[in-house]
């Protein structure tokens, strides 16, 4: 999520070129940060993910995520389903098989 963008235009007098420099604010884990801080945090993203994965997830969080995915896979026109259909159809080469797989996955998560 980004807030308003401010753009500054600078001129390189030696080359006569004009370039735009963007400065956006990004919302990262509860706080707004600028482009430079976002770049620094993205560089540390593998370490952040590794640390986060060492923390146990509450069972309810996992079950809730599974239920949401099951619902999404069962809804024709859902963006999650549509993206998955595109990938599966390429790998299976068979749209009917892709539909059957998604129907089975959706049913597996139904209460």
JSON list of C-alpha atoms in Angstrom, two decimals:
[
{"chain": "A", "resi": 1, "resn": "UNK", "atom": "CA", "xyz": [0.00, 0.00, 0.00]},
{"chain": "A", "resi": 2, "resn": "UNK", "atom": "CA", "xyz": [1.51, 3.33, -1.01]},
{"chain": "A", "resi": 3, "resn": "UNK", "atom": "CA", "xyz": [0.50, 6.87, -0.27]},
{"chain": "A", "resi": 4, "resn": "UNK", "atom": "CA", "xyz": [0.76, 9.86, -2.55]},
{"chain": "A", "resi": 5, "resn": "UNK", "atom": "CA", "xyz": [3.82, 10.12, -4.73]},
{"chain": "A", "resi": 6, "resn": "UNK", "atom": "CA", "xyz": [5.95, 13.23, -4.93]},
{"chain": "A", "resi": 7, "resn": "UNK", "atom": "CA", "xyz": [8.08, 13.53, -8.03]},
{"chain": "A", "resi": 8, "resn": "UNK", "atom": "CA", "xyz": [11.07, 15.77, -8.46]},
{"chain": "A", "resi": 9, "resn": "UNK", "atom": "CA", "xyz": [12.55, 16.49, -11.86]},
{"chain": "A", "resi": 10, "resn": "UNK", "atom": "CA", "xyz": [16.26, 17.09, -12.10]},
{"chain": "A", "resi": 11, "resn": "UNK", "atom": "CA", "xyz": [18.36, 18.15, -15.03]},
{"chain": "A", "resi": 12, "resn": "UNK", "atom": "CA", "xyz": [21.81, 16.77, -15.66]},
{"chain": "A", "resi": 13, "resn": "UNK", "atom": "CA", "xyz": [23.49, 19.88, -17.02]},
{"chain": "A", "resi": 14, "resn": "UNK", "atom": "CA", "xyz": [26.46, 17.99, -18.48]},
{"chain": "A", "resi": 15, "resn": "UNK", "atom": "CA", "xyz": [24.29, 15.69, -20.56]},
{"chain": "A", "resi": 16, "resn": "UNK", "atom": "CA", "xyz": [21.20, 17.88, -20.85]},
{"chain": "A", "resi": 17, "resn": "UNK", "atom": "CA", "xyz": [19.04, 14.94, -19.75]},
{"chain": "A", "resi": 18, "resn": "UNK", "atom": "CA", "xyz": [15.98, 15.17, -17.56]},
{"chain": "A", "resi": 19, "resn": "UNK", "atom": "CA", "xyz": [15.14, 12.39, -15.13]},
{"chain": "A", "resi": 20, "resn": "UNK", "atom": "CA", "xyz": [12.34, 11.90, -12.63]},
{"chain": "A", "resi": 21, "resn": "UNK", "atom": "CA", "xyz": [13.06, 10.75, -9.09]},
{"chain": "A", "resi": 22, "resn": "UNK", "atom": "CA", "xyz": [10.16, 9.23, -7.20]},
{"chain": "A", "resi": 23, "resn": "UNK", "atom": "CA", "xyz": [9.71, 9.39, -3.46]},
{"chain": "A", "resi": 24, "resn": "UNK", "atom": "CA", "xyz": [6.84, 7.21, -2.24]},
{"chain": "A", "resi": 25, "resn": "UNK", "atom": "CA", "xyz": [5.74, 6.21, 1.21]},
{"chain": "A", "resi": 26, "resn": "UNK", "atom": "CA", "xyz": [5.06, 2.51, 1.74]},
{"chain": "A", "resi": 27, "resn": "UNK", "atom": "CA", "xyz": [3.13, 0.85, 4.54]},
{"chain": "A", "resi": 28, "resn": "UNK", "atom": "CA", "xyz": [5.34, -1.88, 6.04]},
{"chain": "A", "resi": 29, "resn": "UNK", "atom": "CA", "xyz": [4.30, -3.85, 9.10]},
{"chain": "A", "resi": 30, "resn": "UNK", "atom": "CA", "xyz": [2.33, -1.03, 10.68]},
{"chain": "A", "resi": 31, "resn": "UNK", "atom": "CA", "xyz": [4.45, 1.96, 9.73]},
{"chain": "A", "resi": 32, "resn": "UNK", "atom": "CA", "xyz": [5.05, 4.24, 6.76]},
{"chain": "A", "resi": 33, "resn": "UNK", "atom": "CA", "xyz": [8.57, 4.14, 5.30]},
{"chain": "A", "resi": 34, "resn": "UNK", "atom": "CA", "xyz": [10.23, 5.87, 2.36]},
{"chain": "A", "resi": 35, "resn": "UNK", "atom": "CA", "xyz": [11.77, 4.29, -0.76]},
{"chain": "A", "resi": 36, "resn": "UNK", "atom": "CA", "xyz": [15.25, 4.01, 0.76]},
{"chain": "A", "resi": 37, "resn": "UNK", "atom": "CA", "xyz": [14.00, 2.27, 3.88]},
{"chain": "A", "resi": 38, "resn": "UNK", "atom": "CA", "xyz": [11.78, -0.03, 1.77]},
{"chain": "A", "resi": 39, "resn": "UNK", "atom": "CA", "xyz": [14.81, -1.00, -0.32]},
{"chain": "A", "resi": 40, "resn": "UNK", "atom": "CA", "xyz": [16.86, -1.72, 2.81]},
{"chain": "A", "resi": 41, "resn": "UNK", "atom": "CA", "xyz": [14.10, -3.85, 4.32]},
{"chain": "A", "resi": 42, "resn": "UNK", "atom": "CA", "xyz": [13.53, -5.70, 1.05]},
{"chain": "A", "resi": 43, "resn": "UNK", "atom": "CA", "xyz": [17.24, -6.55, 1.00]},
{"chain": "A", "resi": 44, "resn": "UNK", "atom": "CA", "xyz": [16.75, -8.17, 4.41]},
{"chain": "A", "resi": 45, "resn": "UNK", "atom": "CA", "xyz": [13.51, -9.90, 3.39]},
{"chain": "A", "resi": 46, "resn": "UNK", "atom": "CA", "xyz": [14.98, -13.43, 3.25]},
{"chain": "A", "resi": 47, "resn": "UNK", "atom": "CA", "xyz": [16.21, -13.07, 6.83]},
{"chain": "A", "resi": 48, "resn": "UNK", "atom": "CA", "xyz": [12.89, -11.59, 7.95]},
{"chain": "A", "resi": 49, "resn": "UNK", "atom": "CA", "xyz": [10.99, -14.49, 6.38]},
{"chain": "A", "resi": 50, "resn": "UNK", "atom": "CA", "xyz": [13.34, -17.01, 7.99]},
{"chain": "A", "resi": 51, "resn": "UNK", "atom": "CA", "xyz": [12.81, -15.43, 11.41]},
{"chain": "A", "resi": 52, "resn": "UNK", "atom": "CA", "xyz": [9.03, -15.29, 10.92]},
{"chain": "A", "resi": 53, "resn": "UNK", "atom": "CA", "xyz": [8.90, -18.94, 9.91]},
{"chain": "A", "resi": 54, "resn": "UNK", "atom": "CA", "xyz": [10.52, -19.99, 13.18]},
{"chain": "A", "resi": 55, "resn": "UNK", "atom": "CA", "xyz": [7.48, -18.62, 15.05]},
{"chain": "A", "resi": 56, "resn": "UNK", "atom": "CA", "xyz": [4.58, -21.06, 15.41]},
{"chain": "A", "resi": 57, "resn": "UNK", "atom": "CA", "xyz": [1.29, -20.07, 13.78]},
{"chain": "A", "resi": 58, "resn": "UNK", "atom": "CA", "xyz": [-1.87, -20.32, 15.85]},
{"chain": "A", "resi": 59, "resn": "UNK", "atom": "CA", "xyz": [-4.00, -23.26, 14.68]},
{"chain": "A", "resi": 60, "resn": "UNK", "atom": "CA", "xyz": [-6.99, -20.97, 14.12]},
{"chain": "A", "resi": 61, "resn": "UNK", "atom": "CA", "xyz": [-4.93, -18.80, 11.74]},
{"chain": "A", "resi": 62, "resn": "UNK", "atom": "CA", "xyz": [-3.98, -21.83, 9.63]},
{"chain": "A", "resi": 63, "resn": "UNK", "atom": "CA", "xyz": [-7.54, -23.17, 9.58]},
{"chain": "A", "resi": 64, "resn": "UNK", "atom": "CA", "xyz": [-8.91, -19.75, 8.68]},
{"chain": "A", "resi": 65, "resn": "UNK", "atom": "CA", "xyz": [-6.45, -19.41, 5.80]},
{"chain": "A", "resi": 66, "resn": "UNK", "atom": "CA", "xyz": [-7.35, -22.88, 4.52]},
{"chain": "A", "resi": 67, "resn": "UNK", "atom": "CA", "xyz": [-11.05, -22.07, 4.68]},
{"chain": "A", "resi": 68, "resn": "UNK", "atom": "CA", "xyz": [-10.54, -18.79, 2.81]},
{"chain": "A", "resi": 69, "resn": "UNK", "atom": "CA", "xyz": [-8.52, -20.56, 0.10]},
{"chain": "A", "resi": 70, "resn": "UNK", "atom": "CA", "xyz": [-11.14, -23.30, -0.19]},
{"chain": "A", "resi": 71, "resn": "UNK", "atom": "CA", "xyz": [-13.85, -20.67, -0.64]},
{"chain": "A", "resi": 72, "resn": "UNK", "atom": "CA", "xyz": [-11.79, -18.79, -3.23]},
{"chain": "A", "resi": 73, "resn": "UNK", "atom": "CA", "xyz": [-11.11, -21.96, -5.23]},
{"chain": "A", "resi": 74, "resn": "UNK", "atom": "CA", "xyz": [-14.82, -22.76, -5.28]},
{"chain": "A", "resi": 75, "resn": "UNK", "atom": "CA", "xyz": [-15.92, -19.38, -6.63]},
{"chain": "A", "resi": 76, "resn": "UNK", "atom": "CA", "xyz": [-15.98, -19.00, -10.40]},
{"chain": "A", "resi": 77, "resn": "UNK", "atom": "CA", "xyz": [-14.47, -15.63, -11.29]},
{"chain": "A", "resi": 78, "resn": "UNK", "atom": "CA", "xyz": [-12.51, -15.34, -8.04]},
{"chain": "A", "resi": 79, "resn": "UNK", "atom": "CA", "xyz": [-9.10, -13.76, -8.80]},
{"chain": "A", "resi": 80, "resn": "UNK", "atom": "CA", "xyz": [-7.25, -16.46, -6.81]},
{"chain": "A", "resi": 81, "resn": "UNK", "atom": "CA", "xyz": [-9.02, -19.22, -8.73]},
{"chain": "A", "resi": 82, "resn": "UNK", "atom": "CA", "xyz": [-8.49, -17.46, -12.06]},
{"chain": "A", "resi": 83, "resn": "UNK", "atom": "CA", "xyz": [-4.73, -17.14, -11.51]},
{"chain": "A", "resi": 84, "resn": "UNK", "atom": "CA", "xyz": [-4.47, -20.77, -10.46]},
{"chain": "A", "resi": 85, "resn": "UNK", "atom": "CA", "xyz": [-6.54, -21.92, -13.44]},
{"chain": "A", "resi": 86, "resn": "UNK", "atom": "CA", "xyz": [-4.11, -20.18, -15.77]},
{"chain": "A", "resi": 87, "resn": "UNK", "atom": "CA", "xyz": [-1.10, -21.94, -14.21]},
{"chain": "A", "resi": 88, "resn": "UNK", "atom": "CA", "xyz": [-2.73, -25.36, -13.94]},
{"chain": "A", "resi": 89, "resn": "UNK", "atom": "CA", "xyz": [-4.12, -25.27, -17.48]},
{"chain": "A", "resi": 90, "resn": "UNK", "atom": "CA", "xyz": [-0.61, -24.68, -18.81]},
{"chain": "A", "resi": 91, "resn": "UNK", "atom": "CA", "xyz": [0.83, -27.58, -16.81]},
{"chain": "A", "resi": 92, "resn": "UNK", "atom": "CA", "xyz": [-2.01, -30.05, -17.42]},
{"chain": "A", "resi": 93, "resn": "UNK", "atom": "CA", "xyz": [-2.89, -28.92, -20.93]},
{"chain": "A", "resi": 94, "resn": "UNK", "atom": "CA", "xyz": [-6.50, -29.86, -20.14]},
{"chain": "A", "resi": 95, "resn": "UNK", "atom": "CA", "xyz": [-9.03, -27.30, -18.95]},
{"chain": "A", "resi": 96, "resn": "UNK", "atom": "CA", "xyz": [-11.52, -29.97, -17.80]},
{"chain": "A", "resi": 97, "resn": "UNK", "atom": "CA", "xyz": [-8.83, -31.62, -15.66]},
{"chain": "A", "resi": 98, "resn": "UNK", "atom": "CA", "xyz": [-7.91, -28.22, -14.22]},
{"chain": "A", "resi": 99, "resn": "UNK", "atom": "CA", "xyz": [-11.54, -27.59, -13.26]},
{"chain": "A", "resi": 100, "resn": "UNK", "atom": "CA", "xyz": [-11.76, -31.04, -11.66]},
{"chain": "A", "resi": 101, "resn": "UNK", "atom": "CA", "xyz": [-8.60, -30.41, -9.61]},
{"chain": "A", "resi": 102, "resn": "UNK", "atom": "CA", "xyz": [-9.89, -27.06, -8.33]},
{"chain": "A", "resi": 103, "resn": "UNK", "atom": "CA", "xyz": [-13.30, -28.54, -7.51]},
{"chain": "A", "resi": 104, "resn": "UNK", "atom": "CA", "xyz": [-11.63, -31.33, -5.55]},
{"chain": "A", "resi": 105, "resn": "UNK", "atom": "CA", "xyz": [-9.38, -28.90, -3.67]},
{"chain": "A", "resi": 106, "resn": "UNK", "atom": "CA", "xyz": [-12.32, -26.63, -2.87]},
{"chain": "A", "resi": 107, "resn": "UNK", "atom": "CA", "xyz": [-14.41, -29.56, -1.60]},
{"chain": "A", "resi": 108, "resn": "UNK", "atom": "CA", "xyz": [-11.54, -30.81, 0.57]},
{"chain": "A", "resi": 109, "resn": "UNK", "atom": "CA", "xyz": [-11.65, -27.61, 2.60]},
{"chain": "A", "resi": 110, "resn": "UNK", "atom": "CA", "xyz": [-15.45, -27.41, 2.88]},
{"chain": "A", "resi": 111, "resn": "UNK", "atom": "CA", "xyz": [-16.92, -27.90, 6.35]}
]
